[in-house]
PDB file of C-alpha atoms in Angstrom:
ATOM      1  CA  MET A  23      31.779  61.775 -29.957  1.00 31.00           C
ATOM      2  CA  ALA A  24      28.629  61.247 -31.982  1.00 35.00           C
ATOM      3  CA  VAL A  25      27.321  62.379 -35.350  1.00 33.00           C
ATOM      4  CA  LEU A  26      25.110  65.400 -34.765  1.00 31.00           C
ATOM      5  CA  LEU A  27      21.811  65.341 -36.635  1.00 29.00           C
ATOM      6  CA  SER A  28      19.142  68.027 -36.816  1.00 28.00           C
ATOM      7  CA  ARG A  29      16.949  66.039 -34.436  1.00 28.00           C
ATOM      8  CA  ILE A  30      19.164  64.696 -31.694  1.00 31.00           C
ATOM      9  CA  LYS A  31      17.705  61.599 -30.044  1.00 30.00           C
ATOM     10  CA  VAL A  32      20.657  60.681 -27.870  1.00 29.00           C
ATOM     11  CA  MET A  33      23.323  63.052 -26.616  1.00 32.00           C
ATOM     12  CA  LEU A  34      26.512  62.049 -24.917  1.00 33.00           C
ATOM     13  CA  PHE A  35      28.204  64.600 -22.717  1.00 35.00           C
ATOM     14  CA  LEU A  36      31.624  63.831 -21.439  1.00 37.00           C
ATOM     15  CA  LEU A  37      32.265  66.289 -18.640  1.00 35.00           C
ATOM     16  CA  PHE A  38      35.927  65.407 -18.729  1.00 36.00           C
ATOM     17  CA  LEU A  39      37.240  64.688 -22.194  1.00 39.00           C
ATOM     18  CA  PRO A  40      40.905  64.225 -23.041  1.00 39.00           C
ATOM     19  CA  CYS A  41      42.119  65.699 -26.278  1.00 39.00           C
ATOM     20  CA  PHE A  42      42.269  62.653 -28.536  1.00 42.00           C
ATOM     21  CA  CYS A  43      44.012  64.684 -31.233  1.00 47.00           C
ATOM     22  CA  SER A  44      47.033  65.272 -28.989  1.00 51.00           C
ATOM     23  CA  GLY A  45      47.982  61.614 -28.796  1.00 59.00           C
ATOM     24  CA  GLN A  46      47.262  61.352 -25.071  1.00 61.00           C
ATOM     25  CA  PRO A  47      46.379  57.863 -23.852  1.00 67.00           C
ATOM     26  CA  ALA A  48      42.704  57.074 -23.324  1.00 68.00           C
ATOM     27  CA  PRO A  49      41.499  57.551 -19.750  1.00 63.00           C
ATOM     28  CA  PRO A  50      40.918  54.440 -17.627  1.00 68.00           C
ATOM     29  CA  PRO A  51      37.369  53.058 -17.542  1.00 85.00           C
ATOM     30  CA  LEU A  52      34.983  54.700 -15.102  1.00 92.00           C
ATOM     31  CA  ARG A  53      34.274  52.293 -12.229  1.00 94.00           C
ATOM     32  CA  PHE A  54      30.971  53.630 -10.883  1.00 95.00           C
ATOM     33  CA  SER A  55      27.629  54.078 -12.638  1.00 95.00           C
ATOM     34  CA  ILE A  56      23.912  54.513 -12.005  1.00 95.00           C
ATOM     35  CA  PHE A  57      20.713  55.360 -13.855  1.00 95.00           C
ATOM     36  CA  LEU A  58      19.337  58.563 -12.319  1.00 91.00           C
ATOM     37  CA  ASP A  59      15.710  58.034 -13.350  1.00 92.00           C
ATOM     38  CA  PRO A  60      13.215  55.142 -13.361  1.00 95.00           C
ATOM     39  CA  SER A  61      12.933  55.206 -17.193  1.00 93.00           C
ATOM     40  CA  ASN A  62      16.696  54.606 -17.599  1.00 93.00           C
ATOM     41  CA  MET A  63      17.096  57.698 -19.793  1.00 91.00           C
ATOM     42  CA  VAL A  64      19.767  59.429 -17.674  1.00 90.00           C
ATOM     43  CA  TYR A  65      22.936  57.400 -17.079  1.00 93.00           C
ATOM     44  CA  LEU A  66      25.813  58.700 -14.961  1.00 92.00           C
ATOM     45  CA  ARG A  67      29.298  57.193 -14.817  1.00 94.00           C
ATOM     46  CA  TRP A  68      32.110  58.514 -12.614  1.00 92.00           C
ATOM     47  CA  ASP A  69      35.441  57.783 -11.009  1.00 93.00           C
ATOM     48  CA  HIS A  70      38.263  59.536  -9.137  1.00 89.00           C
ATOM     49  CA  ASP A  71      42.012  59.244  -9.076  1.00 88.00           C
ATOM     50  CA  LYS A  72      44.491  59.275  -6.174  1.00 87.00           C
ATOM     51  CA  GLN A  73      44.502  63.086  -6.154  1.00 88.00           C
ATOM     52  CA  GLU A  74      40.665  62.945  -5.964  1.00 82.00           C
ATOM     53  CA  LEU A  75      40.185  64.454  -9.417  1.00 88.00           C
ATOM     54  CA  MET A  76      36.641  63.462 -10.389  1.00 87.00           C
ATOM     55  CA  THR A  77      35.720  62.349 -13.900  1.00 88.00           C
ATOM     56  CA  PHE A  78      32.056  62.291 -14.940  1.00 87.00           C
ATOM     57  CA  GLU A  79      30.261  61.020 -18.023  1.00 88.00           C
ATOM     58  CA  LEU A  80      26.564  61.755 -18.447  1.00 87.00           C
ATOM     59  CA  GLN A  81      24.513  59.997 -21.134  1.00 88.00           C
ATOM     60  CA  VAL A  82      21.025  61.433 -21.656  1.00 88.00           C
ATOM     61  CA  HIS A  83      18.185  60.712 -24.086  1.00 86.00           C
ATOM     62  CA  THR A  84      17.165  64.268 -24.956  1.00 83.00           C
ATOM     63  CA  THR A  85      15.953  66.526 -27.735  1.00 79.00           C
ATOM     64  CA  GLY A  86      18.861  68.926 -27.547  1.00 84.00           C
ATOM     65  CA  TRP A  87      19.958  70.030 -24.054  1.00 88.00           C
ATOM     66  CA  VAL A  88      20.754  68.773 -20.550  1.00 88.00           C
ATOM     67  CA  ALA A  89      21.596  70.292 -17.168  1.00 87.00           C
ATOM     68  CA  PHE A  90      23.437  68.609 -14.310  1.00 86.00           C
ATOM     69  CA  GLY A  91      24.044  70.007 -10.836  1.00 87.00           C
ATOM     70  CA  PHE A  92      26.300  69.363  -7.858  1.00 83.00           C
ATOM     71  CA  SER A  93      25.342  70.421  -4.361  1.00 87.00           C
ATOM     72  CA  PRO A  94      26.744  69.658  -0.905  1.00 84.00           C
ATOM     73  CA  HIS A  95      23.182  69.469   0.498  1.00 85.00           C
ATOM     74  CA  GLY A  96      21.106  68.242  -2.475  1.00 82.00           C
ATOM     75  CA  GLU A  97      19.429  71.626  -2.992  1.00 85.00           C
ATOM     76  CA  LEU A  98      19.602  74.223  -5.776  1.00 83.00           C
ATOM     77  CA  PRO A  99      20.890  77.201  -3.686  1.00 84.00           C
ATOM     78  CA  GLY A 100      24.684  77.090  -3.630  1.00 84.00           C
ATOM     79  CA  SER A 101      24.927  74.343  -6.242  1.00 88.00           C
ATOM     80  CA  ASP A 102      27.246  74.183  -9.239  1.00 89.00           C
ATOM     81  CA  ILE A 103      25.381  73.628 -12.500  1.00 90.00           C
ATOM     82  CA  VAL A 104      26.583  72.408 -15.900  1.00 89.00           C
ATOM     83  CA  ILE A 105      24.360  73.072 -18.927  1.00 91.00           C
ATOM     84  CA  GLY A 106      25.038  71.812 -22.421  1.00 90.00           C
ATOM     85  CA  GLY A 107      23.276  71.124 -25.641  1.00 89.00           C
ATOM     86  CA  VAL A 108      23.205  71.223 -29.400  1.00 88.00           C
ATOM     87  CA  PHE A 109      21.929  74.151 -31.475  1.00 89.00           C
ATOM     88  CA  PRO A 110      19.758  73.415 -34.551  1.00 88.00           C
ATOM     89  CA  ASN A 111      22.815  73.982 -36.782  1.00 90.00           C
ATOM     90  CA  GLY A 112      24.678  71.169 -34.961  1.00 87.00           C
ATOM     91  CA  SER A 113      27.114  73.316 -32.947  1.00 90.00           C
ATOM     92  CA  ILE A 114      27.556  72.413 -29.284  1.00 88.00           C
ATOM     93  CA  TYR A 115      27.329  74.739 -26.291  1.00 91.00           C
ATOM     94  CA  PHE A 116      28.578  74.031 -22.784  1.00 87.00           C
ATOM     95  CA  SER A 117      28.360  76.282 -19.722  1.00 91.00           C
ATOM     96  CA  VAL A 118      29.318  75.969 -16.066  1.00 86.00           C
ATOM     97  CA  SER A 119      27.790  78.256 -13.471  1.00 82.00           C
TER      98      SER A 119
END
């Protein structure tokens, strides 16, 4: 992914990431994309396959963490939330709730 520095300016989260070390082929390009904010600091790319498996890539200008939620009604209650970030020592955390 990216070199992790003590002060992260840009963080790239791939919510679906194939294991490149296993020799698997790279996934096809993601066909859909949109900036989610007027400052163009949150960029979402996504696609789906024939079995409707969704692949998401979220690129965010941040100082160390990001949260992303999915909801059938656009509200927090009942939503699925993904939270990830980088600790000061450079290790990455990722949680789904």
